[in-house]
Coordinates of C-alpha atoms and ligand atoms in Angstrom, one line a residue:
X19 CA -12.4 59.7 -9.4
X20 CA -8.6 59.3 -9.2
X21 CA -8.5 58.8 -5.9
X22 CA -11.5 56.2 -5.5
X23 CA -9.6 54.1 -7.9
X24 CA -6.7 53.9 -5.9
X25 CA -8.4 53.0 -2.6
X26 CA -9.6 50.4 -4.4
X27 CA -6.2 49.3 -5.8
X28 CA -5.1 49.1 -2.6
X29 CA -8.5 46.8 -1.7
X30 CA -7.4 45.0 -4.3
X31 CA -3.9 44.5 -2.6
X32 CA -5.2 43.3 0.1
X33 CA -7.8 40.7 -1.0
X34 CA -5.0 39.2 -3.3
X35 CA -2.2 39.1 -0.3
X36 CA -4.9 37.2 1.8
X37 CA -5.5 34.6 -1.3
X38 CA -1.5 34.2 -1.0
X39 CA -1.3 33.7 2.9
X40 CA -4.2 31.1 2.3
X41 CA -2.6 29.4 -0.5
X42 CA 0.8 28.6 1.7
X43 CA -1.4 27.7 4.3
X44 CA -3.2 25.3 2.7
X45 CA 0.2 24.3 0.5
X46 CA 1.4 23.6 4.1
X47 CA -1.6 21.7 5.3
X48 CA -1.2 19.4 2.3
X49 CA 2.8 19.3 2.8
X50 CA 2.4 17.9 6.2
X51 CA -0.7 15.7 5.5
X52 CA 1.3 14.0 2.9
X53 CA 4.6 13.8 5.5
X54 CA 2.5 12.2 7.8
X55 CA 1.3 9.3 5.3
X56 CA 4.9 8.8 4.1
X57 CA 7.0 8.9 7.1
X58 CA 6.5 8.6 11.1
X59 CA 3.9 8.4 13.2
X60 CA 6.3 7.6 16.5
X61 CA 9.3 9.5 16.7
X62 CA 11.3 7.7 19.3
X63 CA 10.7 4.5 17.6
X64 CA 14.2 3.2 16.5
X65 CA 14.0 4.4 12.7
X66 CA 10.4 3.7 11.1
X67 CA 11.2 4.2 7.6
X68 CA 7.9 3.5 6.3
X69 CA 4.3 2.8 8.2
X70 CA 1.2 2.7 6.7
X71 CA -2.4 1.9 8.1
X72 CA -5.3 -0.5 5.8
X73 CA -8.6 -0.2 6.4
X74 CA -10.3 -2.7 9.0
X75 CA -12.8 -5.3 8.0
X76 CA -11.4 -5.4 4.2
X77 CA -10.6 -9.0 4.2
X78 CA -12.7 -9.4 1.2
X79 CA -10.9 -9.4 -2.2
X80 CA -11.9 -7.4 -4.4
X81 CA -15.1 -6.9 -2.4
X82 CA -17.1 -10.2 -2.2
X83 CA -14.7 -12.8 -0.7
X84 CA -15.9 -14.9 1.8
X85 CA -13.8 -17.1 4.1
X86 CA -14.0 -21.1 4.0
X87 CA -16.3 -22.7 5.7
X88 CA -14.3 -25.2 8.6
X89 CA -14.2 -24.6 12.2
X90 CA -10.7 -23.7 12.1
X91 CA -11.5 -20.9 10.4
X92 CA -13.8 -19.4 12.8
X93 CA -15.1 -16.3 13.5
X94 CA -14.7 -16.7 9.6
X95 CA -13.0 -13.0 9.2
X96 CA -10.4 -10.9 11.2
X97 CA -7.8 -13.7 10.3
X98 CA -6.7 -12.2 7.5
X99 CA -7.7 -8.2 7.9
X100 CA -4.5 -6.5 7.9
X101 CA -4.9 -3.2 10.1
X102 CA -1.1 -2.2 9.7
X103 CA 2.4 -2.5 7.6
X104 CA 5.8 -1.3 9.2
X105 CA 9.3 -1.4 7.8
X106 CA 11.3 -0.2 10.7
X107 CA 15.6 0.1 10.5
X108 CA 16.9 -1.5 14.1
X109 CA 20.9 -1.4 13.6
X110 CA 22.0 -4.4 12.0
X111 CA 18.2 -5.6 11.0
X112 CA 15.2 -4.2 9.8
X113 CA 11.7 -5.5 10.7
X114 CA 8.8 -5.7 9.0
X115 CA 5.5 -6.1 11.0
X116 CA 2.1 -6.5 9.9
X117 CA -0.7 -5.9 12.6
X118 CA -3.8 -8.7 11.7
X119 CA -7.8 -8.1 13.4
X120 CA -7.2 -11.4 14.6
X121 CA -3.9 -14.1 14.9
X122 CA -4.9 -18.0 15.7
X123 CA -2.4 -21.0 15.7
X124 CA -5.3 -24.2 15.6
X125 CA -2.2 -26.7 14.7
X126 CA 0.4 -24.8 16.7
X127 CA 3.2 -23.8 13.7
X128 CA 5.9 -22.9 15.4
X129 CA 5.9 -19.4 14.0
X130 CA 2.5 -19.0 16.2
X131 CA -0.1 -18.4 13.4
X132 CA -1.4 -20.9 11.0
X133 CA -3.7 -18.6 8.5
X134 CA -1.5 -15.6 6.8
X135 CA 0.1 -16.3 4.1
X136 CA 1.5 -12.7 3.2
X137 CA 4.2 -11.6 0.2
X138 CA 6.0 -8.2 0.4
X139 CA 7.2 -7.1 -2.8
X140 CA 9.9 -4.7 -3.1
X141 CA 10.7 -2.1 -5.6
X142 CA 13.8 -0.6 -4.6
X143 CA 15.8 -0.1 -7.9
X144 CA 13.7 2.0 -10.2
X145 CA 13.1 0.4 -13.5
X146 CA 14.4 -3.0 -12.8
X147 CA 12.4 -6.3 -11.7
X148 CA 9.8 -8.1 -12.4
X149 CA 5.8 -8.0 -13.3
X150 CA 5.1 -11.1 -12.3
X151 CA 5.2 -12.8 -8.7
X152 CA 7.8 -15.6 -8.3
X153 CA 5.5 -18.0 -8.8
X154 CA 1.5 -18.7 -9.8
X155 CA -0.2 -18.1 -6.7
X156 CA -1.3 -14.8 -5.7
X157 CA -2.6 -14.5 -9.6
X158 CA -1.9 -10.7 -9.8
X159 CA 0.5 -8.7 -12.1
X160 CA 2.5 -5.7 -11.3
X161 CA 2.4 -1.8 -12.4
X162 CA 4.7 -1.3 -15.2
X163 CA 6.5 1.7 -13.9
X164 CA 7.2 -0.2 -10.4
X165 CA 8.8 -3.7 -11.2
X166 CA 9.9 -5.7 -7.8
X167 CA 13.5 -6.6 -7.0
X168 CA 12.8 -8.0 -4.2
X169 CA 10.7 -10.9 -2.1
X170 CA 9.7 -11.1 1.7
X171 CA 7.7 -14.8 1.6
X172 CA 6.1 -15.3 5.1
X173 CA 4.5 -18.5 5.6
X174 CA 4.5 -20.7 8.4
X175 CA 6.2 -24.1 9.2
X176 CA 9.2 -23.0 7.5
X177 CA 7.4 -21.7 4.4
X178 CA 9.2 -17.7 5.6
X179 CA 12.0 -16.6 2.8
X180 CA 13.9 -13.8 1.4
X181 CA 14.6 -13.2 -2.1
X182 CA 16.9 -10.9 -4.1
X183 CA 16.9 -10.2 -7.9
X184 CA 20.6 -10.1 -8.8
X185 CA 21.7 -9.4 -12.6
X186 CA 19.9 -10.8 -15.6
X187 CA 16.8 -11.6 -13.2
X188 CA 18.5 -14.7 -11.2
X189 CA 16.2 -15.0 -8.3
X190 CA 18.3 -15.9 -5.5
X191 CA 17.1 -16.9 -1.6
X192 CA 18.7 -15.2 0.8
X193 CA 18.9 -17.5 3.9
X194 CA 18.6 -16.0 7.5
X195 CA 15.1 -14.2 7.9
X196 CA 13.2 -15.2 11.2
X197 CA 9.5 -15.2 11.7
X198 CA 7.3 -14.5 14.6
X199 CA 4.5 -13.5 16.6
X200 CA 4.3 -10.4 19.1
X201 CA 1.9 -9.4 21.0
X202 CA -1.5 -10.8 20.0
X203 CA -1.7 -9.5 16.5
X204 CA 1.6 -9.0 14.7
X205 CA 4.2 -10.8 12.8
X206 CA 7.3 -10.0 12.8
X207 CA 9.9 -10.6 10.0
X208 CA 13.4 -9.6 10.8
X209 CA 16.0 -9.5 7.9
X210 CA 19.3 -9.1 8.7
X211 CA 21.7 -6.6 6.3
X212 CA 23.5 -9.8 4.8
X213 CA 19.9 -11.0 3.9
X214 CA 18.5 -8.1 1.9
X215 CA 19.9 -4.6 2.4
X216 CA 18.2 -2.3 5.2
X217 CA 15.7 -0.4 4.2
X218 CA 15.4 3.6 2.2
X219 CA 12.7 6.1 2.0
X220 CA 12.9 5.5 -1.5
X221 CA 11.6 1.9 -1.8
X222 CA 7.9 0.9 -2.9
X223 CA 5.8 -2.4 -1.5
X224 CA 3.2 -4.4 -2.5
X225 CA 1.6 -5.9 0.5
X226 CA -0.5 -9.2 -0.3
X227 CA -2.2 -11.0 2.1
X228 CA -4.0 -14.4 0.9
X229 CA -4.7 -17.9 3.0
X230 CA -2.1 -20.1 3.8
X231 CA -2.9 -23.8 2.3
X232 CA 0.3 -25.7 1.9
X233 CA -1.0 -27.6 -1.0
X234 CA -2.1 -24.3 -3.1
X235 CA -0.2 -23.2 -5.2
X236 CA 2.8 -21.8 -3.5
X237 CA 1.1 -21.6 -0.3
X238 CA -1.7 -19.5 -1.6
X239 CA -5.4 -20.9 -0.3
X240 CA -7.1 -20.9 -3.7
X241 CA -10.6 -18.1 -4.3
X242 CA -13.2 -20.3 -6.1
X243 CA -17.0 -19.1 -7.0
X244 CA -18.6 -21.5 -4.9
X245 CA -16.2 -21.8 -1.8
X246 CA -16.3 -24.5 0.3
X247 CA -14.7 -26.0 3.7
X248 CA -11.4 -25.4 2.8
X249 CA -11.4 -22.9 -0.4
X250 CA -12.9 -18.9 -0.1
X251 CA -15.8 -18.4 -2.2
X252 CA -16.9 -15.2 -3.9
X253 CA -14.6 -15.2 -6.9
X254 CA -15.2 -17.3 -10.3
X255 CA -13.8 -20.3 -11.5
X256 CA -12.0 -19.2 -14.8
X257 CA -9.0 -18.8 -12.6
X258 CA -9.2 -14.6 -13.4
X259 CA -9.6 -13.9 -9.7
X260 CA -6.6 -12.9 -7.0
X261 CA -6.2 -15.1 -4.3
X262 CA -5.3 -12.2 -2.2
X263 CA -8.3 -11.6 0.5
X264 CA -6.7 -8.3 1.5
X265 CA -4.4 -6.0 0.2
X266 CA -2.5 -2.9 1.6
X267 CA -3.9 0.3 -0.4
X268 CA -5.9 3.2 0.6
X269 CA -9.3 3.5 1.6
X270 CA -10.6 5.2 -1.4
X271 CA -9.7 7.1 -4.6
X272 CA -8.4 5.3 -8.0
X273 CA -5.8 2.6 -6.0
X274 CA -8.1 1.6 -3.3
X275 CA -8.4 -1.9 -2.7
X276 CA -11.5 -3.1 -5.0
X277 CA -10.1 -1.1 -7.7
X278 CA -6.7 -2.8 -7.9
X279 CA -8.2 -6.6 -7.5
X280 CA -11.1 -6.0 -9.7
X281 CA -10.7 -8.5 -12.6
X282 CA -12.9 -8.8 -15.7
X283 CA -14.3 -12.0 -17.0
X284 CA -15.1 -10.5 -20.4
X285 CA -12.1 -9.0 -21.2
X286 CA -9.4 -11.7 -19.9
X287 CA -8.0 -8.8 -17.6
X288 CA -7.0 -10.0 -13.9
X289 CA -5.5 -7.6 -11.4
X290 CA -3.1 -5.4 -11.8
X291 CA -1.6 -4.3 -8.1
X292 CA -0.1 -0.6 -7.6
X293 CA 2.4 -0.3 -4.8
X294 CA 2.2 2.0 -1.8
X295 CA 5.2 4.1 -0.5
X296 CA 7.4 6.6 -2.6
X297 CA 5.0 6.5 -5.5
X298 CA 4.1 9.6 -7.7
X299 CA 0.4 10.3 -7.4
X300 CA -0.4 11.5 -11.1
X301 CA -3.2 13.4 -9.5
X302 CA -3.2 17.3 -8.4
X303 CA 0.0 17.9 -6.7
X304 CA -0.3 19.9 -3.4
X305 CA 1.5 22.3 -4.9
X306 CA -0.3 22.4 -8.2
X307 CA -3.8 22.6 -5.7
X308 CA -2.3 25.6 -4.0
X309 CA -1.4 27.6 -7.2
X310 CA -4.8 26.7 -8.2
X311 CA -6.1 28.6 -5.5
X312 CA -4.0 31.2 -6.0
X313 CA -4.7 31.5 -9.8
X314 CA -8.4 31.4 -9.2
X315 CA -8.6 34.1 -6.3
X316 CA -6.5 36.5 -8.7
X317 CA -8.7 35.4 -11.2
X318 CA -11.6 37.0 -9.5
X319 CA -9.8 40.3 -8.5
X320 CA -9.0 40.4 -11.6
X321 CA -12.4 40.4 -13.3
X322 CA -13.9 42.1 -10.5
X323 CA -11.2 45.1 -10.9
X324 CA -11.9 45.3 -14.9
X325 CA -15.7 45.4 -13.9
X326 CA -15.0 48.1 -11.2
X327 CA -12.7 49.9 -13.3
X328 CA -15.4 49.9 -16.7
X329 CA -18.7 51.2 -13.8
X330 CA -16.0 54.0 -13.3
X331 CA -15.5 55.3 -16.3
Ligands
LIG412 CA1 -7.6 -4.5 6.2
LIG413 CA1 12.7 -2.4 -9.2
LIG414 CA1 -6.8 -3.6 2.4

């Protein structure tokens, strides 16, 4: 009797060290799943500080934006799918590009593209900033806990500024950013360190991308229920909607896109936009998943051992 209980002690040993070997496993799987969303894809690039993929063929709001109607707007998506954000630390600059499905110029801005009008927000001072944008346009708010201190405003024809929230929130422009095109499908903004200050690990960004319409308001190409030649359609009139037609946010789960631009008519309640970079998920934790695991599979020894243990007796 004695000694059958100990063999199975020492069963019991070795079930629970295998639960523990699969626990840091998968605590390490999770570790460097969540490393690889926050930080590099390309090592030998000059200092990515923060990259981040969006889904392709999202350019639809909240989910059923359409484009406007004119030619010049052809093939009527693409324009404003944004595939890719990267901040990127170059010596005395940093850059920020955002990869598009598709980059036109029908009236030849000298920036070479005509479409995007795109605002990165910045959080980089925890607590301090703002809830608002700058000005009525995108027609989003901001997540309490992550107010901006700072504004990347990329337009064309000149419409491409810097903005930094000094004391007692005095917005202030910071001249010297320049705008461009590379490749087929990327702007590039480069902000110099006397501009805004290079980019941390730490900071947080909002990533809109709306229409470009130099008489919206500022710059924004305005969401209407109808649409029309020159206005998206697929929102409502009662001025509730974003005009953001895509947004940089995961794929799925409680921040995805349609989640954060959703709006309700009913309730008055228009979006409210969470940031993506070095943001606390309040969901399970890696680690808090792997001690799960580990709490379960003892669990089950456990139980299993009193059950043993009582047949024994
Ligand atoms: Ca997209
Ligand atoms: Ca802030
Ligand atoms: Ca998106």
């Amino acid at each position: 009797m004695k000694k059958g209980s100990e063999l199975f002690n020492l069963r019991i040993m070795a079930h629970l060290a295998v639960v523990f070997v699969l626990g840091l496993l998968m605590f390490g799987y999770f570790r460097g799943q969540q490393e690889a969303a926050l930080t590099t894809a390309d090592p030998s690039s000059d200092n990515l500080i923060f990259t981040m993929t969006d889904p392709v063929g999202d350019d639809f709001g909240p989910g059923n934006y359409i484009y406007p109607q004119h030619l010049s707007f052809e093939p009527h998506k693409d324009l404003l799918d944004l595939l890719a954000f990267r901040v990127i630390h170059k010596g005395e600059v940093a850059w920020y590009e955002l990869d598009f499905g598709l980059i036109k110029n029908p009236w030849q801005a000298p920036e070479g593209f005509f479409h995007q009008r795109v605002d990165i927000y910045i959080d980089s001072r925890d607590g301090y900033g703002r809830l608002l944008p700058a000005n009525p346009g995108a027609n989003v708010t901001f997540a309490r806990e992550y107010p901006w201190d700072m504004w990347i405003r990329i337009a064309p024809w000149g419409g491409s500024k810097a903005y930094f929230l000094e004391k007692d929130d005095k917005l202030i422009e910071r001249r010297g950013v320049e705008v461009g095109v590379v490749g087929d499908r990327t702007i590039r903004v480069i902000v110099p360190q006397e501009v805004l200050p290079l980019p941390k690990p730490t900071w947080r960004y909002y990533v809109l991308v709306g229409g470009y319409d130099g008489f919206g308001p500022d710059g924004y190409r305005v969401v209407t229920a109808r649409g029309g030649d020159w206005i998206f359609g697929g929102g409502t009139d009662n001025n509730l909607d974003p005009n953001v037609i895509d947004l940089l946010a995961p794929k799925s789960g409680k921040h995805s896109q349609s989640i954060q631009l959703a709006y309700n008519v009913e309730e008055k309640q228009g979006a409210v936009l969470m940031p993506v970079g070095n943001v606390k998920e309040s969901g399970p934790s890696p680690v808090a998943v792997s001690l799960l695991v580990l709490l379960a599979g003892a669990g089950a020894f456990g139980w299993q051992f009193a059950r043993k243990n009582r047949g024994q007796e």
